Coordinates of C-alpha atoms in Angstrom, one line a residue:
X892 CA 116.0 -11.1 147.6
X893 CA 112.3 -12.2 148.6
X894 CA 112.2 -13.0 151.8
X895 CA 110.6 -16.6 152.2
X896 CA 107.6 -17.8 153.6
X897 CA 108.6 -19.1 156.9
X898 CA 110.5 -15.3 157.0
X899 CA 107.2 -13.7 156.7
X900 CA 105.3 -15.9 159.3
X901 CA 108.1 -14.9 161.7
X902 CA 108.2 -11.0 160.5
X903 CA 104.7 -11.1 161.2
X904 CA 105.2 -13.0 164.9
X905 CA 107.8 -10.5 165.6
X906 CA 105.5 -7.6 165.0
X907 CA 102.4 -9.3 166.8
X908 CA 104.2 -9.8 169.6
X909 CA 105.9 -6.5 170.0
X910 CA 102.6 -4.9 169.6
X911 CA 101.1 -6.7 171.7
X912 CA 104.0 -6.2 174.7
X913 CA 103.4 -2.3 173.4
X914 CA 99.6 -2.2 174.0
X915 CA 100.1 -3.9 177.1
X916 CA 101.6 -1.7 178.8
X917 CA 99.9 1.3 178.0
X918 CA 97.0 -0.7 178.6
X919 CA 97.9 -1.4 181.9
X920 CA 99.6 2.1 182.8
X921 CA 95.8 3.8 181.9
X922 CA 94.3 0.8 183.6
X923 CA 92.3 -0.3 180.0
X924 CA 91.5 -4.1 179.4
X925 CA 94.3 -5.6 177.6
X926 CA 91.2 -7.1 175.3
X927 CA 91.0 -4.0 173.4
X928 CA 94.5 -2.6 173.2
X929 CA 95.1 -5.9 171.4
X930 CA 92.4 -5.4 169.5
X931 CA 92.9 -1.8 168.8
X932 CA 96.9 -2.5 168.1
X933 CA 95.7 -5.2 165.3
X934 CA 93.2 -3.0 163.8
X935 CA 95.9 -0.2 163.5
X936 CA 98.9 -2.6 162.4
X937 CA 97.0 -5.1 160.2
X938 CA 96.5 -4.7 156.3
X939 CA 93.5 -2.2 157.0
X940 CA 95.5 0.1 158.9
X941 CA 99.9 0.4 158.6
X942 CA 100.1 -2.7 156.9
X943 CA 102.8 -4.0 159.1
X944 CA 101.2 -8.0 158.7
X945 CA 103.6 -8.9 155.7
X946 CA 102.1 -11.8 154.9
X947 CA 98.2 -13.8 154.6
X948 CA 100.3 -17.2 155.4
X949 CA 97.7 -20.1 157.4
X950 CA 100.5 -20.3 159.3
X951 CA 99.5 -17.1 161.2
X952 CA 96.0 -18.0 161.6
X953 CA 96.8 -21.5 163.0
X954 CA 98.6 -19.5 165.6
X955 CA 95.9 -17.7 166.4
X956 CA 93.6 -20.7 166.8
X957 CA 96.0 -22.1 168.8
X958 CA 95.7 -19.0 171.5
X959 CA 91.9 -19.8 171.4
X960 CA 92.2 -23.5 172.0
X961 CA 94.2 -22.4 175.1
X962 CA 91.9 -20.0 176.0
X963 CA 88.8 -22.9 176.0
X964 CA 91.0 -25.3 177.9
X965 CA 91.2 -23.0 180.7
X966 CA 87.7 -22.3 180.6
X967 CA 87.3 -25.8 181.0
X968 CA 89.4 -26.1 183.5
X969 CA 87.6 -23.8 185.7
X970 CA 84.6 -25.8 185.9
X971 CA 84.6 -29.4 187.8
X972 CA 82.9 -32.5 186.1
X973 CA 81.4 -32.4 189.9
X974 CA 79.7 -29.1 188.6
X975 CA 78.3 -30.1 185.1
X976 CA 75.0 -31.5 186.0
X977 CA 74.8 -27.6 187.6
X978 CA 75.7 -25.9 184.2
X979 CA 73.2 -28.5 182.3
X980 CA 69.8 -26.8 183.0
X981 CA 71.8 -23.5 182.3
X982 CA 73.3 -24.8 179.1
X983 CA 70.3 -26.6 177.7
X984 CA 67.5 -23.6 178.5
X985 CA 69.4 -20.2 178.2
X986 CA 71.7 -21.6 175.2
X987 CA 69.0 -22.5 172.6
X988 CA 66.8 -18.7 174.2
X989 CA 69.3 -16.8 173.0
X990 CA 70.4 -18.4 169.7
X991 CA 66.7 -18.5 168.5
X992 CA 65.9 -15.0 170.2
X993 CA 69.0 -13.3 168.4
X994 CA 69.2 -15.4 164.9
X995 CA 65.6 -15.3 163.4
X996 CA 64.6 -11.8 164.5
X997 CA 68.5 -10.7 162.3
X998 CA 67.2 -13.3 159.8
X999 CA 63.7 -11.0 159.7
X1000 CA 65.4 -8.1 159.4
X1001 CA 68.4 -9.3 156.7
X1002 CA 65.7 -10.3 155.0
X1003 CA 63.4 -7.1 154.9
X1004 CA 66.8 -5.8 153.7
X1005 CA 66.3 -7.7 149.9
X1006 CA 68.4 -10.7 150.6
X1007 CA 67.3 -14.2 150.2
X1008 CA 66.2 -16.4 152.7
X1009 CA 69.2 -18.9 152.4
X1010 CA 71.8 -15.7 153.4
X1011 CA 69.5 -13.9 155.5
X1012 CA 69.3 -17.3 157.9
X1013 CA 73.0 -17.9 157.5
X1014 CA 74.3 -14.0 158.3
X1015 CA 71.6 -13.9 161.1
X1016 CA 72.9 -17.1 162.8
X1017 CA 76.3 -15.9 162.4
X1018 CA 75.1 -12.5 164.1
X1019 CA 73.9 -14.8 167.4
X1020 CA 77.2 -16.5 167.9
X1021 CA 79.3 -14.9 171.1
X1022 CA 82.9 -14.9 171.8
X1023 CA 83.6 -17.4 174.6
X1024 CA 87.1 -16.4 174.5
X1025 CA 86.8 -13.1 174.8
X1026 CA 83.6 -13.0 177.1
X1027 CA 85.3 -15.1 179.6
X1028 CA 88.8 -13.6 179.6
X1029 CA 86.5 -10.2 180.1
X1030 CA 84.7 -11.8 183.4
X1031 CA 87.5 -13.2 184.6
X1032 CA 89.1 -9.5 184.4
X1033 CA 86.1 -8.3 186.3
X1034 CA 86.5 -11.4 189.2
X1035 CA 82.9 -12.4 188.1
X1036 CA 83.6 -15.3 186.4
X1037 CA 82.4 -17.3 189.4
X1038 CA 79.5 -16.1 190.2
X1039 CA 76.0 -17.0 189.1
X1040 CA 75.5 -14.6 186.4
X1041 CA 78.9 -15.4 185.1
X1042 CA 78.5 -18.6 185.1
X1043 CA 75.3 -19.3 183.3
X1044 CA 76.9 -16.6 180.5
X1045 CA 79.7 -19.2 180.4
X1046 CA 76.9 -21.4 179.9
X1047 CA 75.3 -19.9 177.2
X1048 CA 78.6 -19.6 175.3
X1049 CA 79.3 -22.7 175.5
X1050 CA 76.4 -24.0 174.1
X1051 CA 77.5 -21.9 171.2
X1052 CA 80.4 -23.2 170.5
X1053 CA 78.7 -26.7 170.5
X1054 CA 75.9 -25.1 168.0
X1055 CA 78.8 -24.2 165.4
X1056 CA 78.6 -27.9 164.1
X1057 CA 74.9 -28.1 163.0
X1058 CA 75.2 -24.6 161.9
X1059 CA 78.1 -25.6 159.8
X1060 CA 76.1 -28.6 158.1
X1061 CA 73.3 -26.6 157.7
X1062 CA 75.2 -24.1 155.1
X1063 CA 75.2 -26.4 152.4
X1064 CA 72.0 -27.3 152.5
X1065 CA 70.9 -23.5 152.7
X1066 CA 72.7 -23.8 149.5
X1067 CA 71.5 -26.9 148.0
X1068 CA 75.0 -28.3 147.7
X1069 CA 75.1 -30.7 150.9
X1070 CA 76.7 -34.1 149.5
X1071 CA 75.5 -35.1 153.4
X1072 CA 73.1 -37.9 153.4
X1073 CA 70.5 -38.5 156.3
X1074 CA 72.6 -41.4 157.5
X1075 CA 75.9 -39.0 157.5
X1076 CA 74.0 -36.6 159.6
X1077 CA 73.2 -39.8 162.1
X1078 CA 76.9 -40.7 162.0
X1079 CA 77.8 -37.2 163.1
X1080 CA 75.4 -36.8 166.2
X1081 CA 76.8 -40.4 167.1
X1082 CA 80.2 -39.6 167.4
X1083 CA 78.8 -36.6 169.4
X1084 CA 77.5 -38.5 172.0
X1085 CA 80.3 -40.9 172.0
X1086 CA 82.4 -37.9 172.4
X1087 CA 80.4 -36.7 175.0
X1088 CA 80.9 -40.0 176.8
X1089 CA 84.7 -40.4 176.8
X1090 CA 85.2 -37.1 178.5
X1091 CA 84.2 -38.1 182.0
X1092 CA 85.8 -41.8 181.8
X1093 CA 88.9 -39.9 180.6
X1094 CA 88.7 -37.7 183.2
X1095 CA 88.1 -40.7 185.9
X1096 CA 91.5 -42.3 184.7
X1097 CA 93.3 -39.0 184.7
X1098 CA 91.8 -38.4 188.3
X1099 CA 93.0 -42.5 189.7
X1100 CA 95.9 -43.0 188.2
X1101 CA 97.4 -40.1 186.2
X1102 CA 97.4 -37.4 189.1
X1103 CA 99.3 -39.8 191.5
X1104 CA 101.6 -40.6 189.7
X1105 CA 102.5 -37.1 188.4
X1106 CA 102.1 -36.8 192.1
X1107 CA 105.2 -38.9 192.9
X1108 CA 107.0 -37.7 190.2
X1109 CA 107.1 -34.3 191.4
X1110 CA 108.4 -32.5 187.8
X1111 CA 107.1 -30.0 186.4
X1112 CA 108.4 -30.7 182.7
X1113 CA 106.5 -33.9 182.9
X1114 CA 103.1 -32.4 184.0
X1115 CA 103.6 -29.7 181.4
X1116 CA 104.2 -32.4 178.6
X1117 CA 101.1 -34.3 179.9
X1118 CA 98.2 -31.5 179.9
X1119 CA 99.2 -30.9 176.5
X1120 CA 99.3 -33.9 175.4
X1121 CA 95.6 -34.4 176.8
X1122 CA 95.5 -30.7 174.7
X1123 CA 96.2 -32.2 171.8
X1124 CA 94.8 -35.4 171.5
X1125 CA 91.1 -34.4 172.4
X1126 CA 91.4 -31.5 170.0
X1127 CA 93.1 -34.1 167.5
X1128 CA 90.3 -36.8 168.3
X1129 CA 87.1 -34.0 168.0
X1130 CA 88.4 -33.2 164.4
X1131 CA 88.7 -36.7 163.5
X1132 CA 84.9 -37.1 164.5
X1133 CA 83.7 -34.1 162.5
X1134 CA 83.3 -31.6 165.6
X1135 CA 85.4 -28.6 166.3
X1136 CA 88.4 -28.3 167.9
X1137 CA 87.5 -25.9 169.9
X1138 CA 84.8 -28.6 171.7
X1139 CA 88.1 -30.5 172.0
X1140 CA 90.0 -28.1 173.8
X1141 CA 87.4 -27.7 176.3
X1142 CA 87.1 -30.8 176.8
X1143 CA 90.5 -31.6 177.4
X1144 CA 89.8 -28.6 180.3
X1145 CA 86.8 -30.9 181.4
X1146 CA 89.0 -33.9 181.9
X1147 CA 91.9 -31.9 183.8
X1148 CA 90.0 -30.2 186.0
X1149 CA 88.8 -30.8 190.1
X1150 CA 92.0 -32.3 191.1
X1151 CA 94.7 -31.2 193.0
X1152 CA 97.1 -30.7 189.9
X1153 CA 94.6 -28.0 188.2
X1154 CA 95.6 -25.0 189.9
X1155 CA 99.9 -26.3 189.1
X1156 CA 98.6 -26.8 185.4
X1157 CA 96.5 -23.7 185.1
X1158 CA 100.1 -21.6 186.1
X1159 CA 102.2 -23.8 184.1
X1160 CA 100.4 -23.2 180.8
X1161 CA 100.3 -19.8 181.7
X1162 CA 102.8 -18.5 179.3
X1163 CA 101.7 -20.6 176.8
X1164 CA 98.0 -19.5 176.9
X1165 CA 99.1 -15.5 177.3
X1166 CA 101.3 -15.6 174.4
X1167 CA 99.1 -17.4 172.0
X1168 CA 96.0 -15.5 173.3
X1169 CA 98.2 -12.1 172.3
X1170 CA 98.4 -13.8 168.8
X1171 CA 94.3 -14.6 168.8
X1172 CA 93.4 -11.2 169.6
X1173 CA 96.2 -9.0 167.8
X1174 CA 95.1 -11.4 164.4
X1175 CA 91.5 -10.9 164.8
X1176 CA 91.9 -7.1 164.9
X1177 CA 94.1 -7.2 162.1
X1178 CA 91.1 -8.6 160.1
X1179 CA 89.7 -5.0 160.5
X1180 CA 89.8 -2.6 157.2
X1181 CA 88.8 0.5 158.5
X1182 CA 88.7 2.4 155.4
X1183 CA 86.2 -0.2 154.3
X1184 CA 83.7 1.1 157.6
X1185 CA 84.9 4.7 156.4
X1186 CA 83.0 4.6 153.1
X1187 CA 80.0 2.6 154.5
X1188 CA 79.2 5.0 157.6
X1189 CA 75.4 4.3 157.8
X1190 CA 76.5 0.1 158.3
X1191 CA 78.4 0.8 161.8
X1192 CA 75.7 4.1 162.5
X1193 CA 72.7 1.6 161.8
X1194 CA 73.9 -2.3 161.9
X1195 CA 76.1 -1.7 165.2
X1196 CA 73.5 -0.2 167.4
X1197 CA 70.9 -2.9 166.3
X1198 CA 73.3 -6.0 166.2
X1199 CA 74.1 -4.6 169.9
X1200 CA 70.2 -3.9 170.9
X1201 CA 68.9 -7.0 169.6
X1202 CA 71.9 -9.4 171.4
X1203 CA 71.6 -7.4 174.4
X1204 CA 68.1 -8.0 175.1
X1205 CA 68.2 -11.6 173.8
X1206 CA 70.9 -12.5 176.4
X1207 CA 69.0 -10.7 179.4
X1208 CA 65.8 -12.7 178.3
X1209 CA 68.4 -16.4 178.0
X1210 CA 69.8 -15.4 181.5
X1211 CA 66.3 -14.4 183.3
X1212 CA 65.5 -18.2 181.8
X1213 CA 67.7 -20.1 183.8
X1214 CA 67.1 -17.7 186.9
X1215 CA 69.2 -14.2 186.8
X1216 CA 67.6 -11.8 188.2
X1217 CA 66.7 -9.0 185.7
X1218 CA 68.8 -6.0 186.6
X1219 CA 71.8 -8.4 186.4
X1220 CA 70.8 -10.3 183.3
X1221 CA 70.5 -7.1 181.5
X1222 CA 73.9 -5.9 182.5
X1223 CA 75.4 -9.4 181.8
X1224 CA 73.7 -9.2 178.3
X1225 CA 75.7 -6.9 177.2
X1226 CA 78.8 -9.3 177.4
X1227 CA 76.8 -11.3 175.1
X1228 CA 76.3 -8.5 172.1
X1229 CA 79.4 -9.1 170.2
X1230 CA 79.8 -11.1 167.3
X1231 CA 82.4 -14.0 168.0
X1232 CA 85.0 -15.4 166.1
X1233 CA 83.1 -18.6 165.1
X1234 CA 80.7 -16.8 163.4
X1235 CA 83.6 -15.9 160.8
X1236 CA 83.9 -19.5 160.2
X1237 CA 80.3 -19.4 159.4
X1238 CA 81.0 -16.4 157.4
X1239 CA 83.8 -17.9 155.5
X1240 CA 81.8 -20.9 154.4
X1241 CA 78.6 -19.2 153.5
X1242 CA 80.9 -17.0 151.1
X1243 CA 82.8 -20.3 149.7
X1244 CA 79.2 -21.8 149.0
X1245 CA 78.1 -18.2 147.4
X1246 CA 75.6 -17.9 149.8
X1247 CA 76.9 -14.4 150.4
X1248 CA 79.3 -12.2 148.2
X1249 CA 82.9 -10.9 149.2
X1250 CA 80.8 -7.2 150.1
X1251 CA 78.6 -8.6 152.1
X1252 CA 81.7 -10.6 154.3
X1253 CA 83.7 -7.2 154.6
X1254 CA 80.8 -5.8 156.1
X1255 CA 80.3 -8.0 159.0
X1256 CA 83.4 -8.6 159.2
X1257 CA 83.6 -4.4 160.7
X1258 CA 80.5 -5.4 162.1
X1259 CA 82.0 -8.1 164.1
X1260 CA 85.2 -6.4 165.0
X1261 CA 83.3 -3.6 166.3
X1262 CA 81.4 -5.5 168.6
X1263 CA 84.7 -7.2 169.8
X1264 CA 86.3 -3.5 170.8
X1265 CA 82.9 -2.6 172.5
X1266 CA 83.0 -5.8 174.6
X1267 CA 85.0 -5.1 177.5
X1268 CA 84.0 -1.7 178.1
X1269 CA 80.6 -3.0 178.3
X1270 CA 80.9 -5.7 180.3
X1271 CA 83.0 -3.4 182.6
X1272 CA 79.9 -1.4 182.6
X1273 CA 77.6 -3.8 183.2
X1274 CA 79.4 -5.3 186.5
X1275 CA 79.5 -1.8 188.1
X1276 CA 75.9 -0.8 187.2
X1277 CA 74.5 -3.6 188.4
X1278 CA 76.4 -3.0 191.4
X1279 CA 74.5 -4.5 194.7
X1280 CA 72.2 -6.3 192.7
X1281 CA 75.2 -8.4 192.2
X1282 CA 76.3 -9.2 195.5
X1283 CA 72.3 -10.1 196.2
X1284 CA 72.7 -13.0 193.9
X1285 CA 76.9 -14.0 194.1
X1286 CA 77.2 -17.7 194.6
X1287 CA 80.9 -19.6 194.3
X1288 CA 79.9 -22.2 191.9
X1289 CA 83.7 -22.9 191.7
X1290 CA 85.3 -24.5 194.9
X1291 CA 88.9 -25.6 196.0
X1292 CA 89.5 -29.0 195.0
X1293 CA 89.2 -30.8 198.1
X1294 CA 92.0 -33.0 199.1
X1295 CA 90.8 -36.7 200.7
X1296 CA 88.9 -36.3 203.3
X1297 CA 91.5 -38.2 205.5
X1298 CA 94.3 -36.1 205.1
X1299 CA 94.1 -33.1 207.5
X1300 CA 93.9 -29.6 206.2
X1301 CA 96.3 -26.1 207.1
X1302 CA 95.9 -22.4 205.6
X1303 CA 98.8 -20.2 205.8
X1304 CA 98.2 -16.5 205.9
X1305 CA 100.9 -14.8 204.7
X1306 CA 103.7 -16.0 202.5
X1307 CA 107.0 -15.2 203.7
X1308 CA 110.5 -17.5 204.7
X1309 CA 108.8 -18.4 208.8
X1310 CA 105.6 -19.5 207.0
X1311 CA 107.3 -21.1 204.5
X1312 CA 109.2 -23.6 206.4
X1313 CA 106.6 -24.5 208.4
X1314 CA 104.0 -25.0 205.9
X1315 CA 106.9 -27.3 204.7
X1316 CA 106.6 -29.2 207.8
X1317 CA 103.0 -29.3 207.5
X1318 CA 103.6 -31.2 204.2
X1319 CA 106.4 -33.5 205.7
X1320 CA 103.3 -34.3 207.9
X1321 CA 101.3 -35.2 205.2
X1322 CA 98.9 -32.2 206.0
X1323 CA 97.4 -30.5 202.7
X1324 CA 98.2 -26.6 202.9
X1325 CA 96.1 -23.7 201.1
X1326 CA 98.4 -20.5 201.2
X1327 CA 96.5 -17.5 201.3
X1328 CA 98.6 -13.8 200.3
X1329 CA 97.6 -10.4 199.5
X1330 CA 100.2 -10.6 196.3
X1331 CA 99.9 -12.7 193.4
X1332 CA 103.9 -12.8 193.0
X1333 CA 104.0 -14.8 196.0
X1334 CA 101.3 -17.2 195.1
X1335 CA 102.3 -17.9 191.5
X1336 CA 105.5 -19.6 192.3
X1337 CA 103.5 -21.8 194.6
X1338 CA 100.8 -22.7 192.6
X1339 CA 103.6 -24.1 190.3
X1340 CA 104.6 -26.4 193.2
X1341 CA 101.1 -27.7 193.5
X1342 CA 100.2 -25.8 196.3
X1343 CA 96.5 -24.5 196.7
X1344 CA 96.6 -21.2 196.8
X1345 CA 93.8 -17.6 197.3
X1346 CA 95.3 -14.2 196.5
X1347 CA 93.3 -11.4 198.5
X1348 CA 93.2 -9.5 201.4
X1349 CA 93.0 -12.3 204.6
X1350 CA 91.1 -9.3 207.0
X1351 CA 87.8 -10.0 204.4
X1352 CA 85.6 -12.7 204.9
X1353 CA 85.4 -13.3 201.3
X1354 CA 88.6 -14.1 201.0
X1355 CA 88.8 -16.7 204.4
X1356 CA 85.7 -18.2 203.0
X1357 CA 87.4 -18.7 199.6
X1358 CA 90.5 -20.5 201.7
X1359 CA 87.6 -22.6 203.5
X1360 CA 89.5 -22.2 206.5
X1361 CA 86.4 -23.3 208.0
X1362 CA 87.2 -26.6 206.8
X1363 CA 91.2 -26.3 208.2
X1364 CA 92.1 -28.6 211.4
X1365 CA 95.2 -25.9 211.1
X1366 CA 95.6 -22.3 210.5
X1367 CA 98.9 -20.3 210.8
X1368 CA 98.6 -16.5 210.7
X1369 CA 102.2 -14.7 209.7
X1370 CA 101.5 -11.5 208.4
X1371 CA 103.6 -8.2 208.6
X1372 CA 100.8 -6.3 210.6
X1373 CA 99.9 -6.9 214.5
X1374 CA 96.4 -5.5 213.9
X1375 CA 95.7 -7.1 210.6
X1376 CA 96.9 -10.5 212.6
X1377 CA 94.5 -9.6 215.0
X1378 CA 91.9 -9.3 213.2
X1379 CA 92.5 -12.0 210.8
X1380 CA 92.0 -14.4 213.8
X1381 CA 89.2 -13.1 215.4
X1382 CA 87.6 -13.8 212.1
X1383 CA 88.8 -17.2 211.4
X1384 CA 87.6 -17.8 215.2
X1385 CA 84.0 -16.9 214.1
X1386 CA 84.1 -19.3 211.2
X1387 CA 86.0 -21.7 212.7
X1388 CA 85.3 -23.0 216.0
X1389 CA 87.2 -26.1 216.3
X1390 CA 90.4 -25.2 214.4
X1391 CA 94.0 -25.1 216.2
X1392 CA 95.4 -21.0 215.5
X1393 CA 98.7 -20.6 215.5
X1394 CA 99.8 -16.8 214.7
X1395 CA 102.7 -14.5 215.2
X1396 CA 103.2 -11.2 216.2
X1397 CA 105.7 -8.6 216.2
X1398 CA 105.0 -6.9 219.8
X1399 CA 104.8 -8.6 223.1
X1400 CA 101.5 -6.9 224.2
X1401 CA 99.6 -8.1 220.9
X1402 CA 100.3 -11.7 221.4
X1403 CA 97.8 -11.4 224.6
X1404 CA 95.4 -9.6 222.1
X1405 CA 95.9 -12.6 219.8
X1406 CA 95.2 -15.4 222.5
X1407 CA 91.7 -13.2 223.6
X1408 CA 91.1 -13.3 219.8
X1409 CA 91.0 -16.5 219.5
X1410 CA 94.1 -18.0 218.7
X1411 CA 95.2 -21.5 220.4
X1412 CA 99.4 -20.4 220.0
X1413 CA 100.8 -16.8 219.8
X1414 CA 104.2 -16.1 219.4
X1415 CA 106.2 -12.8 219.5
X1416 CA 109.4 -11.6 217.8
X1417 CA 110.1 -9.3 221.0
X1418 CA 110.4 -11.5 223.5
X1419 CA 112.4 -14.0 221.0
X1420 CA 114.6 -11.4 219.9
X1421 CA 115.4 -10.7 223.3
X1422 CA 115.8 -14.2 224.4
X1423 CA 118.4 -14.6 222.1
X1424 CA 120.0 -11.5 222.3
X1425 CA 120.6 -12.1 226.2
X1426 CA 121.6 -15.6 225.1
X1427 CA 124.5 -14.1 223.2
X1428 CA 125.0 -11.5 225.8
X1429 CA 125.5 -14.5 228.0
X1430 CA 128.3 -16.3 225.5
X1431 CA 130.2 -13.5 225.7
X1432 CA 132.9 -13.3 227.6
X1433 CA 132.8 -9.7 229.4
X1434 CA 134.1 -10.5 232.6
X1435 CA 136.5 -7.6 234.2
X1436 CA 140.0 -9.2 234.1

């Protein structure tokens, strides 16, 4: 018997995710971004390769869009409404430099080729649009997503993404079948604006009334339910006013973001966004025919190196715009050189208007897919060749939310059952507490709960300064190691002058090292051990009869 439809959508589910639980691993045993063993485990399972995808069902690719939507509402969520007005300048200068630096030099040289002008400008706009998925999941691999560079590449991305809609009108009338009249084309950039508008008055009531009483509620289920609900309905409402969903999903980011419930939703949809971004990425390499790149050599010898070149240089020139420094804006362009996944929606509609033929799609469709393998090896490269250069010009555009300024603050160092229960009194206090741990297992389960939380070592500055603990009326050291404790405090001491220490130790002698250090309270296990062993001692009864 045939096996249905809905079989095939969920042979093809089981494969994609087995694969991509495959490629993970190995990825992660030879220490390879996950990126391009999905990528690679697509390309080799899809219908260009084994042929293990049964099925072409939209059912699949709405999967995969899914993942992406995830993906963007992360993205969004990293960034504060607080910090838009600092991604403007960033987003309005370096977006349109690199789209007009990369898409009419490709349009030149697409059509020097022997195509007309209508394709030439439509494949050489395609050609400028990045990834912002995988760009950002890249950076954020790399820890750089932060940071100045990153940031105004996030910026440039994101314009992008915005860009897709004009791009998308402007296909039919590159091929004279636009049924758009000049009042449609009013109507759209309207509902853009209005768009525009409802995201931080949505993100106003989210932030006054939705976060307290999610607050009160304390459940998990319910603040899961609710962020994808806000998922939904701005990606729902952006396709109901002509723009992408993808705008929508970021959006929705936008609006959840800067509170204290971001960091609890960011770990909640965790699963969600990993297993769907498997899906993306495993899909998108499937798209890859490699015996079509096989009997086309000189397209991947030639186009690659240029499409690579000329998006290379056009980022570093966007970046050094809005104020990179050169050595780093040329190593961030590289993460700019691929060939994103909206350009295949581009793509796919320049072929339904016959702006471009079936051939001509296959071919940047290896193009494309070979840019996307190349990316995280080259942003990889790019961070650690730009190497001080990038600690020169590091700035933390994202911060902690910060709790109201009449509620007192606490880090814990060290997550373990003592600092535990009394960060659990600091709450019963109604103090806010930021736990800070060297392990990520530790602080995942707490940023579920709500808590703010920093994973890094608590002996570098860095990782104190991303803690604020110079901002903390309270800071409880309880770490494993006398000497690290010792020197966590003397730190904390430097950027903390005001702050009440408490911190434990395991050996009497260190908790006079401790107090020198800095710290206000010292306690050690030795002398409480002790205590209560003679205690017990005592309750014996070892009296000679």
């Amino acid at each position: 018997m045939q096996p249905t439809t809905v079989e095939q959508v969920v042979l093809d589910l089981i494969v994609i995710l087995t694969a991509g639980a495959i490629s993970g691993a190995v990825c992660r045993r030879f220490q390879i971004s996950s990126l391009v063993g999905y990528l690679m485990i697509g390309a080799i399972c899809g219908s260009g390769g084994l042929g293990f995808f049964t099925s072409e069902s939209e059912v699949l690719a709405h999967l995969a869009e899914i993942g992406a939507l995830f993906l963007l509402f992360s993205i969004g969520m990293e960034i504060s409404l607080d910090e838009v007005q600092e991604f403007a300048f960033r987003l309005l200068v370096g977006g349109p430099t690199q789209l007009l630096l990369v898409s009419i030099p490709s349009a030149l040289l697409i059509r020097a080729l022997g195509l007309d002008w209508p394709a030439a400008i439509l494949l050489g706009s395609a050609i400028a649009l990045s990834s912002t998925v995988l760009v950002f999941r890249a950076l954020k691999e790399g820890g750089v997503q932060s940071t100045a560079a990153g940031v105004s590449s996030i910026s440039v991305l994101i314009f992008q993404d915005m860009a897709i809609v004009p791009l998308m009108l402007m296909a039919p009338l590159l091929a004279g079948a636009s049924e758009k009249s000049s009042l449609d084309l009013l109507k759209l950039g309207l509902y853009s604006l209005m768009f525009l508008a409802i995201i931080p008055i949505s993100g106003l009531i989210v932030q006054r009334i939705g976060v307290p009483v999610l607050q009160r509620l304390r459940s998990r289920e319910l603040l899961v339910l609710f962020a994808l609900a806000v998922l939904g309905g701005m990606c729902f409402l952006a396709h109901e006013l002509g723009l992408p969903a993808a705008l929508g999903a970021f959006a929705a980011g936008l609006i959840l973001s800067g509170n204290r419930l971001t960091q609890q939703v960011d770990a909640l949809i965790l699963p969600f966004r990993e297993t769907f971004a498997a899906i993306f990425f495993i899909s998108l390499g499937g798209l890859l025919h490699i015996q079509e790149a096989m009997q086309d050599p000189w397209l991947v010898l030639i186009g690659l190196p240029v499409i690579l070149a000329l998006k290379t240089l056009g980022g570093a020139v966007a970046l050094r715009a809005v104020g990179v420094r050169w050595p780093v804006a040329f190593c961030f362009g590289l993460g700019l050189a691929q060939v994103g996944e909206l350009s295949f929606l581009l793509l796919s509609e320049g072929m339904r208007l016959d702006l471009i033929n079936a051939a001509q799609y296959n071919q940047m469709l290896v193009l494309a897919i070979a840019t996307l393998l190349l990316t995280p090896a080259m942003i990889g490269y790019g961070i650690r060749a730009v190497g001080d250069h990038l600690a020169e010009v590091v700035r933390h555009v994202k911060k902690l939310k910060r709790p109201p300024s009449d509620v007192k603050e606490a880090v814990v160092i060290g997550v373990g059952p003592i600092a535990k229960q009394v960060a659990s009194r600091f709450e019963m206090m109604g103090i806010s507490v930021c736990f800070v741990d060297m392990n990520a297992v530790n602080t995942y389960p707490l940023e579920q709960l709500g808590f703010r939380t920093v994973t890094g070592d608590a002996t570098k500055l860095k990782t104190l300064q991303q803690a604020e603990v110079d901002r903390a009326q309270l800071v409880l050291v309880s770490v494993p190691s006398d000497e690290a404790a010792v020197a966590i405090v003397r730190m904390i001491r430097r950027l903390n002058k005001s702050a009440t220490i408490m911190a434990r130790c395991r050996y009497l002698e260190t908790r006079a090292r401790l107090l020198s250090s800095g710290a206000d309270l010292a306690i050690d296990e030795e002398s409480h051990v002790a205590s209560a062993l003679l205690s017990m001692v005592d309750s014996l009864d070892l009296a000679p009869h």
